[in-house]
CSV table of C-alpha atoms in Angstrom, one decimal:
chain,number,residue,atom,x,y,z
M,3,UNK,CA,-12.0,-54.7,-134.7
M,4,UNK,CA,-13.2,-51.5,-136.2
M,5,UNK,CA,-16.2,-50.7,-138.2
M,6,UNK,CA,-16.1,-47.9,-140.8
M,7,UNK,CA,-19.1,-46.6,-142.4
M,8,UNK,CA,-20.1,-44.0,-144.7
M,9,UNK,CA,-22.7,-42.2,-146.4
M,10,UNK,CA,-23.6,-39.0,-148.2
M,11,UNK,CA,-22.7,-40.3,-152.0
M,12,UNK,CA,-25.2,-40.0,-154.5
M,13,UNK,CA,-26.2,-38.3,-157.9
M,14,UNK,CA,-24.7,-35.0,-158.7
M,15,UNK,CA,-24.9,-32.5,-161.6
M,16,UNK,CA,-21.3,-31.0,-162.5
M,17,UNK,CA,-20.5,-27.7,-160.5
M,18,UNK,CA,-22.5,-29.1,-157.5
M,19,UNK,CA,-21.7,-30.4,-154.1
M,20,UNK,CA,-21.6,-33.3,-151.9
M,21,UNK,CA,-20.6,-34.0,-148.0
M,22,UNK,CA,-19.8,-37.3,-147.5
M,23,UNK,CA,-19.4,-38.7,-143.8
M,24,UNK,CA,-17.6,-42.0,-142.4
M,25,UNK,CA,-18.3,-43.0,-138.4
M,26,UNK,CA,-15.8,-45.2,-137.0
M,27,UNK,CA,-17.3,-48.1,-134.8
M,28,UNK,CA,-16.4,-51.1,-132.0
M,29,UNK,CA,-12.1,-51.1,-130.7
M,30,UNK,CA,-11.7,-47.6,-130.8
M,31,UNK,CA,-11.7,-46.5,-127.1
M,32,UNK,CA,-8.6,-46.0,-124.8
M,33,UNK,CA,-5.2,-47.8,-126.0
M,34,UNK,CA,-7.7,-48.8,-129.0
M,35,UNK,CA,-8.0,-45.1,-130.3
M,36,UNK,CA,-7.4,-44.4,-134.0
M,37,UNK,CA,-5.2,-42.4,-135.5
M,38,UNK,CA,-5.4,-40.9,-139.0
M,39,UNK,CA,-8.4,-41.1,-141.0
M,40,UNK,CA,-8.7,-40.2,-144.7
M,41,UNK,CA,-10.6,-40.8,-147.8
M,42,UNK,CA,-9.6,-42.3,-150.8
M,43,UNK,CA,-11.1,-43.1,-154.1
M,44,UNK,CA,-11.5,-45.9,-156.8
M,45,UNK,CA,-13.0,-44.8,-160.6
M,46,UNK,CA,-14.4,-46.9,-162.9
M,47,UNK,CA,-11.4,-49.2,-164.5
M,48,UNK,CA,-8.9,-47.5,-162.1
M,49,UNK,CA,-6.7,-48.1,-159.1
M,50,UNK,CA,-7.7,-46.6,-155.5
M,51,UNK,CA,-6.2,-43.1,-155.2
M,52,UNK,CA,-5.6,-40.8,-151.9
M,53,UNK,CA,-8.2,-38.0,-151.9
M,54,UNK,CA,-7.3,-36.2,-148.5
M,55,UNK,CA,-6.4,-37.2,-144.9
M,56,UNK,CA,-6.7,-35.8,-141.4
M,57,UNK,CA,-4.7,-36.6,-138.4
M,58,UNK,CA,-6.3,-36.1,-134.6
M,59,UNK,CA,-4.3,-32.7,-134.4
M,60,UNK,CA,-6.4,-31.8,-137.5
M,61,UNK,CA,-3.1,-31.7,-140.0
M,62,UNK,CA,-4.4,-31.9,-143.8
M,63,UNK,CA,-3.2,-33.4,-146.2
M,64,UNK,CA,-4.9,-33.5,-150.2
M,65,UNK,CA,-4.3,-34.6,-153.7
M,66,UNK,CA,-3.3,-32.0,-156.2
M,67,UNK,CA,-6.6,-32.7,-157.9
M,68,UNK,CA,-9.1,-31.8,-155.0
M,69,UNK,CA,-6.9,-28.6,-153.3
M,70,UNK,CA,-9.4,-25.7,-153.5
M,71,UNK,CA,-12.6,-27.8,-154.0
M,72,UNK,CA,-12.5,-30.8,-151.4
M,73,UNK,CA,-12.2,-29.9,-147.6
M,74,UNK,CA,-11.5,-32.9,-144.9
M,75,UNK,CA,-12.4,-32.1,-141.3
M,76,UNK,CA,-13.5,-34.6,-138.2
M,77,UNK,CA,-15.2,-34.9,-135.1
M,78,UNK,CA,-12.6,-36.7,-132.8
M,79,UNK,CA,-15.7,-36.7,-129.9
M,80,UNK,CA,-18.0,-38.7,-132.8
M,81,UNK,CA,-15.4,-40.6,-134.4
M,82,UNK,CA,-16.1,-39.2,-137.5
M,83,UNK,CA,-14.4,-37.6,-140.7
M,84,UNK,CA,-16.5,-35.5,-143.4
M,85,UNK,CA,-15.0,-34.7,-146.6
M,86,UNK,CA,-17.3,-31.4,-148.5
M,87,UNK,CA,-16.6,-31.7,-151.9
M,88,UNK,CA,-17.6,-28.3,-153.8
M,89,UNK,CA,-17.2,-27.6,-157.9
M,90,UNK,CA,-17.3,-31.3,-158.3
M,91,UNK,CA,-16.5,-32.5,-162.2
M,92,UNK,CA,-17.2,-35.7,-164.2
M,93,UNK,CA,-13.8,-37.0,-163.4
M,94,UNK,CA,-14.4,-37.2,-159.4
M,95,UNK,CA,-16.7,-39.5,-160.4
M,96,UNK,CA,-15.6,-43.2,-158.1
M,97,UNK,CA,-16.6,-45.5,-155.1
M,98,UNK,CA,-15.6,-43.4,-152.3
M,99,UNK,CA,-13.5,-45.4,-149.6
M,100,UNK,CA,-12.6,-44.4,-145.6
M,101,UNK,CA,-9.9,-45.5,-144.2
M,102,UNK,CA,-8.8,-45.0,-140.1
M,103,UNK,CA,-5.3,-45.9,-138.9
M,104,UNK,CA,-5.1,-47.4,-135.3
M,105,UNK,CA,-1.7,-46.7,-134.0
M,106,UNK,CA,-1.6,-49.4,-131.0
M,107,UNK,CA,-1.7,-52.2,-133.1
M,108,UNK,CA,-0.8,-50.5,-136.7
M,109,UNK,CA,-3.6,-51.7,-138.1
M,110,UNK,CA,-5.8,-49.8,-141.0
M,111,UNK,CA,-9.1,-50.0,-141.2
M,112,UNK,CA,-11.5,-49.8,-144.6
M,113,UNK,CA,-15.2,-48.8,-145.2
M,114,UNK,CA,-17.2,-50.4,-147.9
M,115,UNK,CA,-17.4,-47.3,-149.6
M,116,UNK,CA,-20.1,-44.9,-151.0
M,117,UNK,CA,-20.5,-44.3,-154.9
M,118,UNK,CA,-20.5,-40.3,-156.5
M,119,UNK,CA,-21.6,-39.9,-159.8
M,120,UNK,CA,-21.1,-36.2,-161.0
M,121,UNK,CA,-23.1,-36.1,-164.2
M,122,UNK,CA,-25.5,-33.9,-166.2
């Protein structure tokens, strides 16, 4: 199994910034490495959308919506993915979700998530 858990969401005015982090846990060693990890996001009354992903090799990809604002990087040695979100507006607003890949068994991993609000 695989934990997933992140932090860094919170309360934010519009224009201003966030980093959000997600540390992968337990069957990740060896054979048992993961992959790909991204982040991905749900708004109020909406359907889970792809924000931005990272692959070991550090290939990027993001949604239209976040290119220029959002930046996705990781840690392979801490098992970690950040995502810095600058300029953030009302509509970025949503429970923000990581998600890992572990190619050895094709399985994908899910955080709980971690709620942004970008309000005045």
């Amino acid at each position: 199994q695989v934990q997933l858990v992140e932090s860094g969401g919170g309360l934010v005015q519009p224009g201003g910034s966030l980093r959000l982090s997600c540390t992968a846990s337990g069957s990740i060693f060896g054979v048992n490495a993961i992959g790909s990890m991204g982040w991905y996001r749900q708004p109020p009354g909406q359907e889970r959308e792809l924000v931005a992903t990272i692959t070991r090799g550090r290939t990027t990809n993001y949604a239209d919506s976040v290119k220029g604002r959002f930046t996705i990087s990781r840690d392979n040695a801490k098992n970690t993915v950040y995502l810095q979100m600058n300029s953030l507006k009302p509509e970025d607003t949503a429970v923000y979700y990581c998600k890992t890949h572990r190619p050895y068994d094709g399985m994908n991993y899910w955080g709980k998530g971690t709620l942004v609000t970008v309000s005045s």
